[in-house]
PDB file of C-alpha atoms in Angstrom:
ATOM      1  CA  MET A 358      12.548  13.413 -25.239  1.00 43.00           C
ATOM      2  CA  THR A 359      12.558  12.042 -21.677  1.00 44.00           C
ATOM      3  CA  GLU A 360      15.839  12.613 -19.849  1.00 55.00           C
ATOM      4  CA  GLU A 361      17.506   9.405 -18.613  1.00 77.00           C
ATOM      5  CA  THR A 362      17.924   9.283 -14.856  1.00 79.00           C
ATOM      6  CA  THR A 363      19.800   7.174 -12.347  1.00 79.00           C
ATOM      7  CA  HIS A 364      20.262   7.033  -8.587  1.00 70.00           C
ATOM      8  CA  PHE A 365      22.753   9.124  -6.669  1.00 70.00           C
ATOM      9  CA  GLY A 366      22.089   7.670  -3.256  1.00 65.00           C
ATOM     10  CA  PHE A 367      18.338   8.021  -2.825  1.00 69.00           C
ATOM     11  CA  LYS A 368      18.131  10.974  -5.194  1.00 69.00           C
ATOM     12  CA  LYS A 369      17.280  10.681  -8.868  1.00 74.00           C
ATOM     13  CA  VAL A 370      19.645  12.627 -11.076  1.00 69.00           C
ATOM     14  CA  ALA A 371      20.330  12.884 -14.776  1.00 82.00           C
ATOM     15  CA  THR A 372      22.525   9.949 -15.823  1.00 80.00           C
ATOM     16  CA  GLU A 373      25.115  12.277 -17.299  1.00 76.00           C
ATOM     17  CA  GLU A 374      25.467  14.104 -13.956  1.00 75.00           C
ATOM     18  CA  LYS A 375      26.219  11.120 -11.707  1.00 77.00           C
ATOM     19  CA  GLU A 376      29.884  10.705 -12.607  1.00 75.00           C
ATOM     20  CA  ALA A 377      30.677  14.279 -11.573  1.00 77.00           C
ATOM     21  CA  LEU A 378      28.639  13.997  -8.370  1.00 75.00           C
ATOM     22  CA  VAL A 379      30.394  10.790  -7.333  1.00 71.00           C
ATOM     23  CA  GLY A 380      33.697  12.439  -8.198  1.00 74.00           C
ATOM     24  CA  GLU A 381      32.963  15.284  -5.804  1.00 74.00           C
ATOM     25  CA  VAL A 382      32.234  12.815  -2.997  1.00 72.00           C
ATOM     26  CA  PHE A 383      35.489  10.897  -3.377  1.00 73.00           C
ATOM     27  CA  THR A 384      37.600  14.003  -3.869  1.00 74.00           C
ATOM     28  CA  ALA A 385      36.170  15.241  -0.573  1.00 72.00           C
ATOM     29  CA  VAL A 386      36.882  12.032   1.361  1.00 69.00           C
ATOM     30  CA  ALA A 387      40.133  10.866  -0.312  1.00 74.00           C
ATOM     31  CA  ALA A 388      42.543  12.048   2.369  1.00 73.00           C
ATOM     32  CA  LYS A 389      40.621  10.366   5.208  1.00 73.00           C
ATOM     33  CA  TYR A 390      38.963   7.551   3.263  1.00 75.00           C
ATOM     34  CA  ASP A 391      40.758   4.651   4.942  1.00 75.00           C
ATOM     35  CA  LEU A 392      40.496   6.226   8.404  1.00 72.00           C
ATOM     36  CA  MET A 393      36.770   6.599   7.882  1.00 69.00           C
ATOM     37  CA  ASN A 394      36.470   2.980   6.723  1.00 74.00           C
ATOM     38  CA  ASP A 395      38.201   1.903   9.926  1.00 78.00           C
ATOM     39  CA  MET A 396      35.831   3.926  12.060  1.00 69.00           C
ATOM     40  CA  MET A 397      32.735   2.946  10.092  1.00 68.00           C
ATOM     41  CA  SER A 398      33.442  -0.791  10.154  1.00 77.00           C
ATOM     42  CA  GLY A 399      35.453  -1.102  13.362  1.00 75.00           C
ATOM     43  CA  GLY A 400      38.378  -2.172  11.189  1.00 85.00           C
ATOM     44  CA  VAL A 401      36.472  -5.179   9.813  1.00 93.00           C
ATOM     45  CA  HIS A 402      36.848  -3.898   6.236  1.00 93.00           C
ATOM     46  CA  ARG A 403      40.522  -4.856   6.481  1.00 93.00           C
ATOM     47  CA  LEU A 404      39.582  -8.470   7.277  1.00 96.00           C
ATOM     48  CA  TRP A 405      37.103  -8.535   4.388  1.00 96.00           C
ATOM     49  CA  LYS A 406      39.761  -7.258   1.992  1.00 96.00           C
ATOM     50  CA  ARG A 407      42.387  -9.725   3.190  1.00 97.00           C
ATOM     51  CA  HIS A 408      39.960 -12.608   2.703  1.00 98.00           C
ATOM     52  CA  PHE A 409      39.008 -11.228  -0.718  1.00 98.00           C
ATOM     53  CA  VAL A 410      42.642 -11.298  -1.882  1.00 98.00           C
ATOM     54  CA  ALA A 411      43.573 -14.532  -0.091  1.00 97.00           C
ATOM     55  CA  THR A 412      40.755 -16.429  -1.848  1.00 96.00           C
ATOM     56  CA  SER A 413      41.233 -14.731  -5.233  1.00 97.00           C
ATOM     57  CA  GLY A 414      43.299 -17.486  -6.830  1.00 96.00           C
ATOM     58  CA  ILE A 415      45.541 -14.865  -8.424  1.00 97.00           C
ATOM     59  CA  HIS A 416      48.876 -16.325  -9.503  1.00 96.00           C
ATOM     60  CA  GLN A 417      52.521 -15.310  -9.541  1.00 97.00           C
ATOM     61  CA  GLY A 418      53.270 -13.247 -12.632  1.00 98.00           C
ATOM     62  CA  ASP A 419      49.655 -12.201 -13.275  1.00 98.00           C
ATOM     63  CA  LEU A 420      48.682  -8.820 -14.672  1.00 98.00           C
ATOM     64  CA  VAL A 421      45.868  -7.654 -12.393  1.00 98.00           C
ATOM     65  CA  LEU A 422      43.563  -4.692 -12.890  1.00 98.00           C
ATOM     66  CA  ASP A 423      42.283  -3.350  -9.565  1.00 98.00           C
ATOM     67  CA  LEU A 424      39.309  -1.158 -10.400  1.00 98.00           C
ATOM     68  CA  ALA A 425      38.205   1.588  -8.013  1.00 95.00           C
ATOM     69  CA  GLY A 426      41.513   0.824  -6.321  1.00 94.00           C
ATOM     70  CA  GLY A 427      42.419   4.450  -5.657  1.00 88.00           C
ATOM     71  CA  THR A 428      44.001   4.324  -2.211  1.00 88.00           C
ATOM     72  CA  GLY A 429      46.013   1.197  -3.027  1.00 95.00           C
ATOM     73  CA  ASP A 430      44.875  -1.019  -0.158  1.00 93.00           C
ATOM     74  CA  ILE A 431      43.914  -3.955  -2.387  1.00 97.00           C
ATOM     75  CA  ALA A 432      46.992  -3.447  -4.573  1.00 97.00           C
ATOM     76  CA  LYS A 433      49.270  -3.710  -1.530  1.00 97.00           C
ATOM     77  CA  LEU A 434      47.614  -6.969  -0.497  1.00 97.00           C
ATOM     78  CA  LEU A 435      48.026  -8.334  -4.034  1.00 98.00           C
ATOM     79  CA  MET A 436      51.797  -7.858  -4.134  1.00 98.00           C
ATOM     80  CA  PRO A 437      52.708 -11.198  -2.474  1.00 96.00           C
ATOM     81  CA  GLN A 438      50.174 -12.962  -4.717  1.00 96.00           C
ATOM     82  CA  ILE A 439      51.632 -11.738  -7.999  1.00 98.00           C
ATOM     83  CA  GLY A 440      55.308 -11.849  -7.018  1.00 96.00           C
ATOM     84  CA  LYS A 441      58.044  -9.725  -8.537  1.00 94.00           C
ATOM     85  CA  GLN A 442      57.141 -10.731 -12.096  1.00 96.00           C
ATOM     86  CA  GLY A 443      53.513  -9.641 -11.767  1.00 98.00           C
ATOM     87  CA  LYS A 444      51.987  -6.189 -12.010  1.00 98.00           C
ATOM     88  CA  VAL A 445      48.928  -4.395 -10.656  1.00 98.00           C
ATOM     89  CA  ILE A 446      47.229  -1.618 -12.582  1.00 98.00           C
ATOM     90  CA  ILE A 447      45.328   0.575 -10.140  1.00 98.00           C
ATOM     91  CA  GLY A 448      42.388   2.062 -11.998  1.00 97.00           C
ATOM     92  CA  ASP A 449      40.149   4.748 -10.559  1.00 95.00           C
ATOM     93  CA  ILE A 450      37.969   7.474 -11.996  1.00 92.00           C
ATOM     94  CA  ASN A 451      39.068   9.883  -9.247  1.00 91.00           C
ATOM     95  CA  GLN A 452      42.546  11.382  -9.463  1.00 91.00           C
ATOM     96  CA  ALA A 453      42.602  12.466  -5.806  1.00 89.00           C
ATOM     97  CA  MET A 454      42.143   8.836  -4.734  1.00 90.00           C
ATOM     98  CA  LEU A 455      44.848   7.697  -7.182  1.00 94.00           C
ATOM     99  CA  ASP A 456      47.265  10.254  -5.795  1.00 94.00           C
ATOM    100  CA  VAL A 457      46.821   8.762  -2.320  1.00 91.00           C
ATOM    101  CA  GLY A 458      47.369   5.239  -3.666  1.00 94.00           C
ATOM    102  CA  ASN A 459      50.394   6.187  -5.753  1.00 96.00           C
ATOM    103  CA  ASP A 460      52.174   7.725  -2.764  1.00 95.00           C
ATOM    104  CA  ARG A 461      51.277   4.777  -0.560  1.00 94.00           C
ATOM    105  CA  MET A 462      52.593   2.187  -3.030  1.00 97.00           C
ATOM    106  CA  ILE A 463      55.851   4.097  -3.528  1.00 97.00           C
ATOM    107  CA  ASP A 464      56.322   4.426   0.225  1.00 96.00           C
ATOM    108  CA  ALA A 465      55.796   0.671   0.569  1.00 96.00           C
ATOM    109  CA  GLY A 466      58.619  -0.012  -1.894  1.00 96.00           C
ATOM    110  CA  PHE A 467      56.570  -1.271  -4.850  1.00 97.00           C
ATOM    111  CA  MET A 468      57.960   1.076  -7.500  1.00 95.00           C
ATOM    112  CA  GLY A 469      57.943  -0.595 -10.917  1.00 94.00           C
ATOM    113  CA  ARG A 470      55.404  -3.237  -9.904  1.00 97.00           C
ATOM    114  CA  PHE A 471      52.292  -1.089 -10.202  1.00 98.00           C
ATOM    115  CA  GLU A 472      50.805   1.657 -12.323  1.00 97.00           C
ATOM    116  CA  CYS A 473      48.055   4.157 -11.500  1.00 97.00           C
ATOM    117  CA  ILE A 474      45.739   5.096 -14.380  1.00 97.00           C
ATOM    118  CA  GLN A 475      42.677   7.317 -14.236  1.00 96.00           C
ATOM    119  CA  MET A 476      39.875   5.472 -16.012  1.00 96.00           C
ATOM    120  CA  ASN A 477      36.140   4.927 -16.218  1.00 95.00           C
ATOM    121  CA  ALA A 478      35.086   1.342 -15.451  1.00 96.00           C
ATOM    122  CA  GLU A 479      32.434   1.614 -18.164  1.00 97.00           C
ATOM    123  CA  LYS A 480      35.071   2.174 -20.870  1.00 97.00           C
ATOM    124  CA  LEU A 481      38.319   0.455 -19.965  1.00 98.00           C
ATOM    125  CA  PRO A 482      41.427   1.606 -21.892  1.00 98.00           C
ATOM    126  CA  PHE A 483      42.685  -1.909 -22.649  1.00 98.00           C
ATOM    127  CA  GLU A 484      42.597  -4.288 -25.583  1.00 98.00           C
ATOM    128  CA  ASP A 485      40.373  -7.353 -25.619  1.00 98.00           C
ATOM    129  CA  ASN A 486      41.763 -10.439 -23.843  1.00 98.00           C
ATOM    130  CA  SER A 487      44.651  -8.559 -22.187  1.00 98.00           C
ATOM    131  CA  ILE A 488      44.183  -8.851 -18.384  1.00 98.00           C
ATOM    132  CA  ASP A 489      44.683 -11.973 -16.247  1.00 98.00           C
ATOM    133  CA  ALA A 490      42.400 -10.973 -13.370  1.00 98.00           C
ATOM    134  CA  ILE A 491      40.232  -8.045 -12.280  1.00 98.00           C
ATOM    135  CA  THR A 492      39.455  -7.051  -8.717  1.00 98.00           C
ATOM    136  CA  MET A 493      37.043  -4.357  -7.567  1.00 98.00           C
ATOM    137  CA  ALA A 494      36.435  -3.646  -3.889  1.00 96.00           C
ATOM    138  CA  PHE A 495      33.656  -1.320  -2.770  1.00 92.00           C
ATOM    139  CA  GLY A 496      33.485   0.503  -6.082  1.00 92.00           C
ATOM    140  CA  LEU A 497      30.843  -1.102  -8.276  1.00 95.00           C
ATOM    141  CA  ARG A 498      27.958   0.530  -6.417  1.00 92.00           C
ATOM    142  CA  ASN A 499      29.301   3.959  -7.428  1.00 89.00           C
ATOM    143  CA  VAL A 500      29.380   3.157 -11.157  1.00 93.00           C
ATOM    144  CA  THR A 501      26.570   4.723 -13.174  1.00 91.00           C
ATOM    145  CA  ASN A 502      26.013   1.744 -15.485  1.00 95.00           C
ATOM    146  CA  LYS A 503      27.037  -1.334 -13.513  1.00 96.00           C
ATOM    147  CA  GLN A 504      26.137  -3.773 -16.281  1.00 98.00           C
ATOM    148  CA  GLN A 505      28.351  -1.921 -18.746  1.00 98.00           C
ATOM    149  CA  ALA A 506      31.242  -2.090 -16.266  1.00 98.00           C
ATOM    150  CA  LEU A 507      30.805  -5.864 -15.967  1.00 98.00           C
ATOM    151  CA  ASN A 508      30.606  -6.131 -19.764  1.00 98.00           C
ATOM    152  CA  GLU A 509      33.917  -4.283 -19.994  1.00 98.00           C
ATOM    153  CA  MET A 510      35.522  -6.567 -17.422  1.00 98.00           C
ATOM    154  CA  TYR A 511      34.533  -9.545 -19.547  1.00 98.00           C
ATOM    155  CA  ARG A 512      35.886  -7.914 -22.717  1.00 98.00           C
ATOM    156  CA  VAL A 513      39.378  -7.191 -21.387  1.00 98.00           C
ATOM    157  CA  LEU A 514      39.849 -10.449 -19.464  1.00 98.00           C
ATOM    158  CA  LYS A 515      41.972 -13.139 -21.062  1.00 98.00           C
ATOM    159  CA  PRO A 516      40.349 -16.529 -21.629  1.00 98.00           C
ATOM    160  CA  SER A 517      40.379 -18.300 -18.224  1.00 97.00           C
ATOM    161  CA  GLY A 518      40.609 -14.873 -16.570  1.00 98.00           C
ATOM    162  CA  LYS A 519      38.620 -14.095 -13.447  1.00 98.00           C
ATOM    163  CA  ALA A 520      36.583 -11.084 -12.313  1.00 98.00           C
ATOM    164  CA  MET A 521      36.032 -10.538  -8.577  1.00 98.00           C
ATOM    165  CA  VAL A 522      33.905  -7.908  -6.878  1.00 98.00           C
ATOM    166  CA  LEU A 523      33.792  -7.251  -3.131  1.00 97.00           C
ATOM    167  CA  GLU A 524      30.797  -5.104  -2.341  1.00 95.00           C
ATOM    168  CA  PHE A 525      28.227  -4.302   0.296  1.00 91.00           C
ATOM    169  CA  SER A 526      25.175  -6.482  -0.167  1.00 93.00           C
ATOM    170  CA  LYS A 527      21.934  -7.511   1.540  1.00 93.00           C
ATOM    171  CA  VAL A 528      21.922  -8.771   5.131  1.00 92.00           C
ATOM    172  CA  ASN A 529      20.169 -12.140   5.454  1.00 85.00           C
ATOM    173  CA  SER A 530      19.083 -11.876   9.121  1.00 85.00           C
ATOM    174  CA  SER A 531      16.086  -9.707  10.017  1.00 84.00           C
ATOM    175  CA  VAL A 532      17.528  -8.848  13.437  1.00 86.00           C
ATOM    176  CA  LEU A 533      20.967  -7.982  12.040  1.00 84.00           C
ATOM    177  CA  LYS A 534      19.325  -6.026   9.238  1.00 81.00           C
ATOM    178  CA  LYS A 535      17.523  -3.745  11.694  1.00 87.00           C
ATOM    179  CA  LEU A 536      20.677  -3.115  13.709  1.00 87.00           C
ATOM    180  CA  TYR A 537      22.739  -2.551  10.575  1.00 80.00           C
ATOM    181  CA  HIS A 538      20.151  -0.171   9.136  1.00 82.00           C
ATOM    182  CA  PHE A 539      20.056   1.884  12.345  1.00 85.00           C
ATOM    183  CA  TYR A 540      23.846   2.056  12.522  1.00 79.00           C
ATOM    184  CA  SER A 541      24.155   2.961   8.843  1.00 77.00           C
ATOM    185  CA  PHE A 542      21.597   5.743   8.724  1.00 81.00           C
ATOM    186  CA  LYS A 543      21.782   7.179  12.246  1.00 84.00           C
ATOM    187  CA  ILE A 544      25.388   6.706  13.318  1.00 83.00           C
ATOM    188  CA  LEU A 545      27.650   6.635  10.256  1.00 78.00           C
ATOM    189  CA  PRO A 546      26.749  10.074   8.854  1.00 80.00           C
ATOM    190  CA  GLU A 547      27.443  11.550  12.287  1.00 83.00           C
ATOM    191  CA  ILE A 548      30.842   9.851  12.339  1.00 77.00           C
ATOM    192  CA  GLY A 549      31.508  11.442   8.944  1.00 75.00           C
ATOM    193  CA  HIS A 550      30.517  14.815  10.320  1.00 79.00           C
ATOM    194  CA  PHE A 551      32.696  14.416  13.426  1.00 78.00           C
ATOM    195  CA  VAL A 552      35.843  13.050  11.762  1.00 72.00           C
ATOM    196  CA  ALA A 553      35.780  14.643   8.315  1.00 70.00           C
ATOM    197  CA  ASN A 554      33.287  17.485   8.796  1.00 73.00           C
ATOM    198  CA  ASP A 555      31.409  15.976   5.865  1.00 73.00           C
ATOM    199  CA  ARG A 556      28.056  14.430   6.754  1.00 80.00           C
ATOM    200  CA  ASP A 557      26.682  14.654   3.190  1.00 81.00           C
ATOM    201  CA  SER A 558      29.377  12.507   1.567  1.00 76.00           C
ATOM    202  CA  TYR A 559      28.922   9.730   4.088  1.00 76.00           C
ATOM    203  CA  GLN A 560      25.153   9.977   3.837  1.00 83.00           C
ATOM    204  CA  TYR A 561      25.586   9.314   0.111  1.00 81.00           C
ATOM    205  CA  LEU A 562      27.859   6.331   0.783  1.00 78.00           C
ATOM    206  CA  VAL A 563      25.224   4.788   3.062  1.00 81.00           C
ATOM    207  CA  GLU A 564      22.444   5.411   0.543  1.00 84.00           C
ATOM    208  CA  SER A 565      24.530   3.953  -2.301  1.00 85.00           C
ATOM    209  CA  ILE A 566      24.843   0.715  -0.317  1.00 83.00           C
ATOM    210  CA  GLU A 567      21.070   0.542   0.088  1.00 85.00           C
ATOM    211  CA  GLN A 568      20.547   0.996  -3.672  1.00 85.00           C
ATOM    212  CA  HIS A 569      23.071  -1.664  -4.707  1.00 89.00           C
ATOM    213  CA  PRO A 570      21.726  -4.918  -6.252  1.00 94.00           C
ATOM    214  CA  ASP A 571      21.321  -7.898  -3.938  1.00 95.00           C
ATOM    215  CA  GLN A 572      23.413 -11.045  -4.244  1.00 97.00           C
ATOM    216  CA  GLU A 573      21.256 -12.938  -6.737  1.00 97.00           C
ATOM    217  CA  THR A 574      20.673  -9.871  -8.905  1.00 97.00           C
ATOM    218  CA  LEU A 575      24.376  -9.123  -9.126  1.00 98.00           C
ATOM    219  CA  LYS A 576      25.118 -12.767  -9.908  1.00 98.00           C
ATOM    220  CA  SER A 577      22.688 -12.582 -12.836  1.00 98.00           C
ATOM    221  CA  MET A 578      24.418  -9.409 -14.034  1.00 98.00           C
ATOM    222  CA  PHE A 579      27.753 -11.252 -14.029  1.00 98.00           C
ATOM    223  CA  GLU A 580      26.156 -13.972 -16.145  1.00 98.00           C
ATOM    224  CA  ARG A 581      24.598 -11.431 -18.497  1.00 98.00           C
ATOM    225  CA  ALA A 582      28.073 -10.001 -19.124  1.00 98.00           C
ATOM    226  CA  GLY A 583      29.170 -13.434 -20.390  1.00 98.00           C
ATOM    227  CA  LEU A 584      31.009 -14.615 -17.288  1.00 98.00           C
ATOM    228  CA  GLU A 585      30.622 -18.262 -16.300  1.00 98.00           C
ATOM    229  CA  MET A 586      30.879 -20.337 -13.118  1.00 98.00           C
ATOM    230  CA  CYS A 587      29.501 -17.284 -11.317  1.00 98.00           C
ATOM    231  CA  GLY A 588      28.924 -17.356  -7.590  1.00 98.00           C
ATOM    232  CA  TYR A 589      29.229 -15.390  -4.384  1.00 98.00           C
ATOM    233  CA  GLU A 590      30.308 -15.760  -0.782  1.00 98.00           C
ATOM    234  CA  ASN A 591      28.549 -13.825   1.966  1.00 97.00           C
ATOM    235  CA  LEU A 592      30.694 -12.309   4.705  1.00 96.00           C
ATOM    236  CA  SER A 593      29.446 -11.007   8.060  1.00 94.00           C
ATOM    237  CA  GLY A 594      25.919 -12.238   7.462  1.00 93.00           C
ATOM    238  CA  GLY A 595      25.643 -10.688   4.021  1.00 94.00           C
ATOM    239  CA  ILE A 596      26.775  -7.193   4.987  1.00 91.00           C
ATOM    240  CA  VAL A 597      29.263  -7.714   2.178  1.00 94.00           C
ATOM    241  CA  ALA A 598      29.641 -10.392  -0.482  1.00 97.00           C
ATOM    242  CA  ILE A 599      32.431 -11.538  -2.774  1.00 98.00           C
ATOM    243  CA  HIS A 600      31.198 -12.176  -6.320  1.00 98.00           C
ATOM    244  CA  GLN A 601      33.246 -13.956  -8.949  1.00 98.00           C
ATOM    245  CA  GLY A 602      32.993 -15.169 -12.500  1.00 98.00           C
ATOM    246  CA  TYR A 603      35.307 -16.547 -15.188  1.00 98.00           C
ATOM    247  CA  LYS A 604      35.818 -15.867 -18.849  1.00 98.00           C
ATOM    248  CA  LEU A 605      36.033 -19.358 -20.312  1.00 95.00           C
TER     249      LEU A 605
END
């Protein structure tokens, strides 16, 4: 029997091994993850995330599942959106990332308005039709079976619920693409080595971006999951894109 394989960055690995390998990466970078994002993007990731939440259409009182939300940055931004009657469930497969997010949310004074749960996006621990909205920022590319994760989002969303994914995508300018590629593969791993003494983890993060589906492919995957009114918005020339779809 042929062993099923998937990508871990540019490497091909057994499908059953990827979850553990990704876990090792994020355990290694958890403590300095947000600092590294600042250095890698010049702080622009914060603007992307603010726009992502500001345009989410999430309402006061909503129950929101923030997948791959470990460090709590999206959850913090969601607090004014959901109000005191709403709640954010921070879901992440990596406990080290969740520990960072839990401490951050408590320090910010949000006790009782959030919950951190370790979970796999491919098998969400919720009943059908139970979540008002799902957000996922810079996490889908690390999921082994992305289509299954989108299928699960559709399953747990309430009718009229919305799924939103902010993720690195494909640059639509040839000049910008060359500059971005050089920066990603030549500079970013060295930043990882200098700041976190961990070149390999950041090399993987760069490679995982390169392997992620482009905008139209991901849109079709949203549709295949059953989501409707699917679309995307490119930010920074397509370096990242916000995808969305509704369960009608």
